[in-house]
Each structure stands twice: as structure tokens, then as C-alpha cells.
XYZ file of C-alpha atoms in Angstrom:
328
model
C 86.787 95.389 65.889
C 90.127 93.669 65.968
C 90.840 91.689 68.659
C 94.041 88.833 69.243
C 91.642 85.442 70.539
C 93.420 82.149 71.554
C 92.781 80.028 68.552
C 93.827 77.212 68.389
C 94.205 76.575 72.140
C 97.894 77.380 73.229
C 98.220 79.813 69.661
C 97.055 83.724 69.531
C 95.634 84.961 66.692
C 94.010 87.760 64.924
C 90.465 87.931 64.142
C 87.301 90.261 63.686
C 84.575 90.704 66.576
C 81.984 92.409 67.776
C 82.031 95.671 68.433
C 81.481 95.869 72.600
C 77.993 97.875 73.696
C 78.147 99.743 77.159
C 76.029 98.576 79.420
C 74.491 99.899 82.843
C 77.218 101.382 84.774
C 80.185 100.172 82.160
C 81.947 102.737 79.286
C 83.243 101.676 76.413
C 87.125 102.315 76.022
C 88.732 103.215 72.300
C 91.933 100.848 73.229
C 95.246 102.435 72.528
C 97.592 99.858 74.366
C 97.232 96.833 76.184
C 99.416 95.461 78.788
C 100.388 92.400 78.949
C 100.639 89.589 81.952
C 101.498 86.263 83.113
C 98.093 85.413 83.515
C 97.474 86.208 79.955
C 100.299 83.444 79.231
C 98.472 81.327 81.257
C 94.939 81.549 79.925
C 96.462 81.083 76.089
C 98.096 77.934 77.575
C 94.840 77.010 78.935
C 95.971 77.224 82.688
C 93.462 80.486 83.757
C 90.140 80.773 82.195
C 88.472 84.249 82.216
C 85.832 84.110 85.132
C 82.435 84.061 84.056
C 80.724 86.725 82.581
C 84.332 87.983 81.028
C 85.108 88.537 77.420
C 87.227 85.368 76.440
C 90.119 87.408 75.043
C 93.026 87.980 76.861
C 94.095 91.334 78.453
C 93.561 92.245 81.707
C 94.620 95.984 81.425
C 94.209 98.504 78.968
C 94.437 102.365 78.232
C 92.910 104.408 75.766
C 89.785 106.579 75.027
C 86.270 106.703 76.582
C 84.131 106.050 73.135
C 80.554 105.688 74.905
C 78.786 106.231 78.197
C 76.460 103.524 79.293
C 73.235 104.119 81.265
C 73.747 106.106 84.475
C 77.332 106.614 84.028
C 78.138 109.990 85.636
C 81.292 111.979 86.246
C 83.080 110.624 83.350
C 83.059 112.119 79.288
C 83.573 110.975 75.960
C 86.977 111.015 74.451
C 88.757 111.514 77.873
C 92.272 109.702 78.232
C 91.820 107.117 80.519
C 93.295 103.343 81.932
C 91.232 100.395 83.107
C 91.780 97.253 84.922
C 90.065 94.400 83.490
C 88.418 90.891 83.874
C 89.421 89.936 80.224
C 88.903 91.230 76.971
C 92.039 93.995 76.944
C 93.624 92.870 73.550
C 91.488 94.849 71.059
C 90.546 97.685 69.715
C 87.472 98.616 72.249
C 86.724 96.742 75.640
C 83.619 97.598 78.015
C 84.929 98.137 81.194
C 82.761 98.603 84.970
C 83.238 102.398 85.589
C 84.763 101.795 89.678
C 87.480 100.141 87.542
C 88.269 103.052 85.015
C 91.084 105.336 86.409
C 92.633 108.685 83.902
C 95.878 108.847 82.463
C 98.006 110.358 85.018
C 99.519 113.448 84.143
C 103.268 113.592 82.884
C 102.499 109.495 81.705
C 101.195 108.893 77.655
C 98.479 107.028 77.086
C 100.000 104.026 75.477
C 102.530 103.743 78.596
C 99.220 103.939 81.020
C 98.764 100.498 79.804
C 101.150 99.405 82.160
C 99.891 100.600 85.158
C 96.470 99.234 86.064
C 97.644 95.915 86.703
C 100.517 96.025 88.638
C 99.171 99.678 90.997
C 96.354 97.906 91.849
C 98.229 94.087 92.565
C 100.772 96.185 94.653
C 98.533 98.536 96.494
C 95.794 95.915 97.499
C 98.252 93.235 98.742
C 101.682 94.872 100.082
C 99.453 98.250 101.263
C 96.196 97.540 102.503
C 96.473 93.282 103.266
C 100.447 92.766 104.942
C 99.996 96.969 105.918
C 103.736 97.733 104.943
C 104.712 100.307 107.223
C 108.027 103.043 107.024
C 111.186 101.650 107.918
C 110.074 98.237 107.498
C 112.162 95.634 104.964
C 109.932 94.341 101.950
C 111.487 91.601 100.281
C 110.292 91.032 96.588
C 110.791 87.739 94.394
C 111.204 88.482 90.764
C 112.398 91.786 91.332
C 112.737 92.611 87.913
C 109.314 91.978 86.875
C 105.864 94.516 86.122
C 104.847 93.901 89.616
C 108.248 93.812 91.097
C 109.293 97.339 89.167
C 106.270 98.619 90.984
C 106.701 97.067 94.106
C 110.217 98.812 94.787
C 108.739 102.044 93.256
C 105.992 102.406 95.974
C 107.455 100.954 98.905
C 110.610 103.198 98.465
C 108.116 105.957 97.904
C 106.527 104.793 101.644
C 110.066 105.153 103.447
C 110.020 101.173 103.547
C 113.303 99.434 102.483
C 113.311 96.767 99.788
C 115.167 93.955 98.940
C 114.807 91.636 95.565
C 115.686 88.339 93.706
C 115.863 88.535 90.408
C 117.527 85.912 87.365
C 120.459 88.344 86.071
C 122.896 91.235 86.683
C 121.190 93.245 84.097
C 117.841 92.699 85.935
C 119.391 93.188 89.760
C 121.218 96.453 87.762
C 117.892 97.609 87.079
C 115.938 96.889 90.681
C 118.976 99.011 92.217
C 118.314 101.587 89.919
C 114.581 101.831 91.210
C 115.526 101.836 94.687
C 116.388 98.214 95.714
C 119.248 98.345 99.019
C 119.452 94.559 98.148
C 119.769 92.654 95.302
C 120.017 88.980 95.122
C 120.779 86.688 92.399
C 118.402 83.849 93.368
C 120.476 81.407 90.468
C 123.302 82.077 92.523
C 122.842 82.758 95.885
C 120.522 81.740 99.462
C 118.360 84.766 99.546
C 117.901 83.839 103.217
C 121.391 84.391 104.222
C 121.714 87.606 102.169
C 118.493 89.016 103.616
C 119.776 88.037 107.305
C 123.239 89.489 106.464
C 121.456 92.775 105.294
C 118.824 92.871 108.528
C 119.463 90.108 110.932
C 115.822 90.347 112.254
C 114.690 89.738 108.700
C 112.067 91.248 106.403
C 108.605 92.538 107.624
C 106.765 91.593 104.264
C 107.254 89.127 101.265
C 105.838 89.538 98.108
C 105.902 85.998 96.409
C 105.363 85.007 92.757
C 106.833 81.331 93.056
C 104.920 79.618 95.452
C 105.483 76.092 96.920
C 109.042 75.906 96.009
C 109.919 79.199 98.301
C 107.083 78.349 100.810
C 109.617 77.274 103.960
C 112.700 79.675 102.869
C 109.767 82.855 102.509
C 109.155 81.692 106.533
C 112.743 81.436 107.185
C 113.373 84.773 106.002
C 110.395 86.180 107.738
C 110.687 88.620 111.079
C 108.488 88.081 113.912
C 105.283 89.489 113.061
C 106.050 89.211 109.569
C 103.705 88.929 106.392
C 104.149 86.238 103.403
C 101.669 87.593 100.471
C 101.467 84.542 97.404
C 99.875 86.764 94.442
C 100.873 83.592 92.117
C 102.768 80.295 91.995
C 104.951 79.782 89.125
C 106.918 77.228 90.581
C 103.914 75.154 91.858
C 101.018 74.978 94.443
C 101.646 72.183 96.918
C 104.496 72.620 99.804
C 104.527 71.720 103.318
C 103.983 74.201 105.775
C 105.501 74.758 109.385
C 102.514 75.389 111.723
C 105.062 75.701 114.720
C 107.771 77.627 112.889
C 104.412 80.075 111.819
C 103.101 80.565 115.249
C 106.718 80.770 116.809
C 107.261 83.899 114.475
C 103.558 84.941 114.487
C 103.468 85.070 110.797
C 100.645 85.905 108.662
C 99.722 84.152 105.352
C 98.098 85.781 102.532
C 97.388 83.877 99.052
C 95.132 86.261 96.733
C 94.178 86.641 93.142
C 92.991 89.810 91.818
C 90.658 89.314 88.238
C 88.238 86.953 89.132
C 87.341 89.195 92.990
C 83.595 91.202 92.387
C 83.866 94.285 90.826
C 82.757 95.790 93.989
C 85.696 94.990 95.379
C 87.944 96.083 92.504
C 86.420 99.058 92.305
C 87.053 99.516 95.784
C 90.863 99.081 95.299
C 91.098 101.013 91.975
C 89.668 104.236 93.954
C 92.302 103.604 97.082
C 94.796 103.380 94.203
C 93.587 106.445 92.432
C 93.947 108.659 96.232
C 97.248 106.597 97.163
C 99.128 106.126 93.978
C 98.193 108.143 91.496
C 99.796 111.674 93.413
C 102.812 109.427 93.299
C 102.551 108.807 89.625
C 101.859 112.385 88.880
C 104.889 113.665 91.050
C 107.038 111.394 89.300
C 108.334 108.972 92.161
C 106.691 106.325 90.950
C 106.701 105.133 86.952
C 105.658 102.534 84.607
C 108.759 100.616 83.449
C 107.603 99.595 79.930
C 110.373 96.999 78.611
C 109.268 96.937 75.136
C 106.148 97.982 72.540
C 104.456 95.562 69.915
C 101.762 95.637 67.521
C 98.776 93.804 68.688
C 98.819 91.281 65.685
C 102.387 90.725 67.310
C 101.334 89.466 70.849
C 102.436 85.772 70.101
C 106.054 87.764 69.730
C 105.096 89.763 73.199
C 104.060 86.284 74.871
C 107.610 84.614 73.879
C 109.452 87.345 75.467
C 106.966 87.381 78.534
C 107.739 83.715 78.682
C 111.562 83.695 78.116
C 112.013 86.084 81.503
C 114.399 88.693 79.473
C 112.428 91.583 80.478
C 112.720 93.997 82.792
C 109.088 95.353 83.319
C 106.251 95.641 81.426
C 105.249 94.393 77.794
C 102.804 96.897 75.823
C 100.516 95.850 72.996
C 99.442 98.894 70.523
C 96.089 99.052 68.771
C 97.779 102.077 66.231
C 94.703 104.102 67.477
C 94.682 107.945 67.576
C 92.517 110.163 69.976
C 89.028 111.213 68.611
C 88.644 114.513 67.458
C 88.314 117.275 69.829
């Protein structure tokens, strides 16, 4: 099979490998599209290497075609249209997959654009959901609005009866966060997303969804309510800050820093099936949508990588294998 390998380190290329063989409780997955991450940037750059046992590809979500059932698998068939959250190994043709983490292409959504879902359902769900427990009526404030996990982020909690508010880099991208359902929408290049946030709800928001880490750590407790939640899902800005004890416990604020591809696939399976009975009617109703930005080839993802790194997107990037559905 085709598959894009970092090679040399920091570069993505094409090359041949071997064709993936289900194993106990895995299928096999014909790719049709791969989505594509920041972690993905980071592994090529050498900054997030697969956890062990992982293929050591990038890709950590993919849609396409069940192609073969390993032993034991039950309640699943060959050639049905499914998605699949990954460890690793998404861009290429064919990826084995654990079966708790294979989810089917919700109605009214192609398979290529399924790509984009996995990922960011399961990121959003499992941390703003079921860890901070975002509740109706509550304010969710999201950095990097604009972004796959953002787009989703607004989407859901909207979809909840919570209220959002955003940062994102641009008026295109704050344009586009309104248009999913953002109240707020701050220009963080411009503007103190603390004062904006306190001028919107004085009491300030219930949960914050944070992708930039150390830099935001005492302004993300500043704009905190009482009770509020701070989820960390990544640190893009860097990883060491000082942090208010008092200023926590004053506010009785909780503190959440998670990853989601290296956790057991217990546990992922676990969150893939509350995202299948929580999401997915959303998906299938149409409140909720994958924002796909733009489509490339898969012998392009060096091209999808510059654009993932230059911020000019406005949700997801989509890699396409050019593979068709098996024959009924």
C-alpha cells in the first residue's frame, strides 16, 4: 500500500508498505480520507512520537471502507462505510484499527468528509462533556476558535444550550465562529480576551477549552467563574507557567491537562461509544457538521502540513487516498 512516512525527519514523503493484517479484535479499513492534525505536525517535526505499539506513520483519523474482519470481530461487515480514530498510521491506503474505536459514516455526511470527525467528536466530547461536565446555560470559552476542534467545540456546546465564546487570529476566522454559533468573538492579536469575556458575562465563563498553554495559564484563571473548569488538550505556546494556588482555591477552579492518542484503547473505546450515543444523533440531524477547510491528495500532505502550520484555515484539512467503495 501507499502510505506518506516522515523521511527524512522533519520531510513527508511517499513510499510503498506493507499491506496491514487484522488482528484479534481490530478490522482493516480501505482508507478513503485522512484527516489531518497538529499532532501530526508535531510528530513529522519530531516533537510527538507515536506511542508504542502504533504504526509510525502519521494520521490519527481516518474514514473509509471495512476491507477485513479480524478474529472475533462481531457486529461489524465488510465493505461498510465507516470512520476510525487512531493511534497512528491514518495516512495510507489501509490502516488496522481496534474495533471500540471504529464508528459508521453518519448519515447525510460522505465518506471522505467523515475524515474529519473522529478526532475532534471524540477530543470535544471526552474533555468539555464528560471531564469539565458543561452544563445548559453555562459560558464555554474556546481558544483558537477557528480551528478542527474549535469548529466542533461551538457546534456541540451550542447544540447543549451552553453559550460560547472564542479567540481566534482574524476577522475571516471570528466571521466564521459567529457563523457556527459563537455570541462572542475575540480577536486575541488585538484585544484582552479577559475584559471582553467579563464585559459579555461579568461572572465569567464556566469552562475553558485551551490549546496554548503556559502563555494563557494566569489570564484562563482570570477569566474563570467560581467553580469554573480550565481543560489544556495541548500547549502550543509552551509548557511551563506559574500557577496561582490561592487565586485557584479562591475561585474553586478545576484543572484538567489531557492527551487523547497515547490513553488505552479501553478507554478510547469507551469515549468513541459515548460519542457514537451523544454526538452522532447530532451529526445525523444536522446541528452539528464537519467543517472541512480544504481537500488534498495524499502525496500532497507536505502542501496540507504548510497550510496546517501557517494558521489560514478555518477547520479541518482532508487527505484523499482516490479510493472508490468495493463492489456491492
Amino acid at each position: 500500500m501507499r502510505a506518506v512516512i516522515v523521511d527524512p525527519p522533519g520531510s513527508l514523503r511517499l513510499s510503498e508498505l506493507p499491506d496491514p493484517v487484522a488482528g484479534p479484535g481490530e478490522v482493516v479499513v480501505r482508507v478513503a480520507a485522512a484527516g489531518v492534525n497538529r499532532a501530526d505536525v508535531a510528530q513529522r517535526q519530531g516533537k510527538y512520537p507515536p506511542p508504542p505499539g502504533a504504526p509510525g506513520h502519521p494520521g490519527l483519523e481516518v474514514s473509509g471502507w471495512i476491507s477485513a474482519l479480524g478474529p472475533d470481530v462481531q457486529g461489524w461487515r465488510v465493505g461498510e462505510a465507516v470512520c476510525a480514530l487512531l493511534a497512528g498510521g491514518g495516512y495510507a491506503e489501509a490502516v488496522a484499527v481496534p474495533v471500540g474505536q471504529v464508528l459508521p459514516v453518519p448519515q447525510g455526511v460522505t465518506v471522505e468528509d467523515a475524515a474529519a470527525l473522529p478526532e475532534v467528536t471524540a477530543t470535544v466530547w471526552s474533555n468539555v462533556f464528560t471531564l469539565a461536565g458543561l452544563r445548559p446555560g453555562e459560558l464555554l470559552l474556546v481558544h483558537g476558535g477557528s480551528s478542527g476542534i474549535g469548529t466542533m467545540a461551538i457546534q456541540l456546546a451550542r447544540q447543549v444550550g451552553a453559550r460560547v465564546a472564542v479567540t481566534a487570529g482574524s476577522a475571516d476566522k471570528l466571521r466564521a465562529c459567529e457563523a457556527l454559533g459563537a455570541q462572542l468573538a475575540v480577536d486575541y492579536r488585538e484585544d484582552d480576551f479577559v475584559a471582553r469575556v467579563r464585559e459579555f458575562e461579568p461572572a465569567g465563563a464556566d469552562v475553558v477549552l485551551d490549546v496554548v498553554g503556559a502563555p494563557y495559564l494566569s489570564r484562563n484563571l482570570d477569566v474563570l467563574a467560581t467553580d469554573g473548569r480550565l481543560v489544556v488538550i495541548a500547549t502550543q505556546g509552551g509548557t511551563k507557567a506559574e500557577l496561582d494556588l490561592g487565586a485557584m482555591m479562591r475561585k474553586r477552579v478545576s484543572l484538567h491537562a489531557t492527551t487523547l492518542r497515547a490513553r488505552p484503547a479501553e478507554e478510547k473505546a469507551a469515549i468513541v461509544a459515548s460519542v457514537r450515543d451523544h454526538v452522532w444523533p447530532l451529526v445525523v440531524d444536522g446541528g452539528v457538521r464537519p467543517v472541512v477547510h480544504e481537500r488534498f491528495a495524499l502525496a500532497d500532505a507536505a502542501r496540507a502540513h504548510e497550510v496546517m502550520e501557517a494558521s489560514s484555515h478555518v477547520g479541518k484539512l482532508v487527505l484523499l487516498t482516490g479510493a472508490q467503495p468495493p463492489a456491492p
